[in-house]
Amino acid sequence: MLMVWPAMLALARDYLDKLRADERFSGNFAPCLQALAAHLDEAARRIDRLG
């Protein structure tokens, strides 16, 4: 497996954490963050299968 995928996943998760911590987003944005988290979870499962 290319070792770049786990590193990119870690960057994406860090970015999601920063989005969640950003107070400029209203509560209406929460479903978007949940959807992004779900996509990252699916990406993690696919990356794990590569290994």
C-alpha positions as semicolon CSV with decimal commas, in nm:
position;residue;x (nm);y (nm);z (nm)
1;M;0,000;0,000;0,000
2;L;0,112;0,348;-0,066
3;M;0,192;0,505;0,268
4;V;0,060;0,839;0,149
5;W;-0,307;0,744;0,209
6;P;-0,289;0,708;0,589
7;A;-0,101;1,038;0,607
8;M;-0,363;1,213;0,394
9;L;-0,641;1,066;0,607
10;A;-0,473;1,204;0,918
11;L;-0,455;1,549;0,757
12;A;-0,822;1,530;0,661
13;R;-0,919;1,434;1,016
14;D;-0,715;1,720;1,156
15;Y;-0,892;1,954;0,916
16;L;-1,230;1,821;1,025
17;D;-1,134;1,880;1,389
18;K;-1,046;2,241;1,303
19;L;-1,376;2,287;1,123
20;R;-1,564;2,152;1,425
21;A;-1,377;2,390;1,656
22;D;-1,442;2,694;1,436
23;E;-1,707;2,907;1,602
24;R;-1,790;3,089;1,280
25;F;-2,007;2,797;1,168
26;S;-2,364;2,789;1,291
27;G;-2,540;2,482;1,421
28;N;-2,699;2,454;1,076
29;F;-2,359;2,342;0,945
30;A;-2,348;2,039;1,177
31;P;-2,503;1,800;0,920
32;C;-2,228;1,894;0,676
33;L;-1,962;1,813;0,933
34;Q;-2,134;1,484;1,013
35;A;-2,141;1,395;0,643
36;L;-1,773;1,478;0,608
37;A;-1,695;1,262;0,910
38;A;-1,890;0,974;0,754
39;H;-1,691;1,009;0,432
40;L;-1,366;1,003;0,627
41;D;-1,480;0,690;0,814
42;E;-1,551;0,520;0,481
43;A;-1,215;0,634;0,345
44;A;-1,046;0,487;0,653
45;R;-1,214;0,151;0,594
46;R;-1,102;0,150;0,232
47;I;-0,748;0,249;0,324
48;D;-0,735;-0,031;0,581
49;R;-0,836;-0,281;0,312
50;L;-0,546;-0,166;0,095
51;G;-0,296;-0,260;0,362
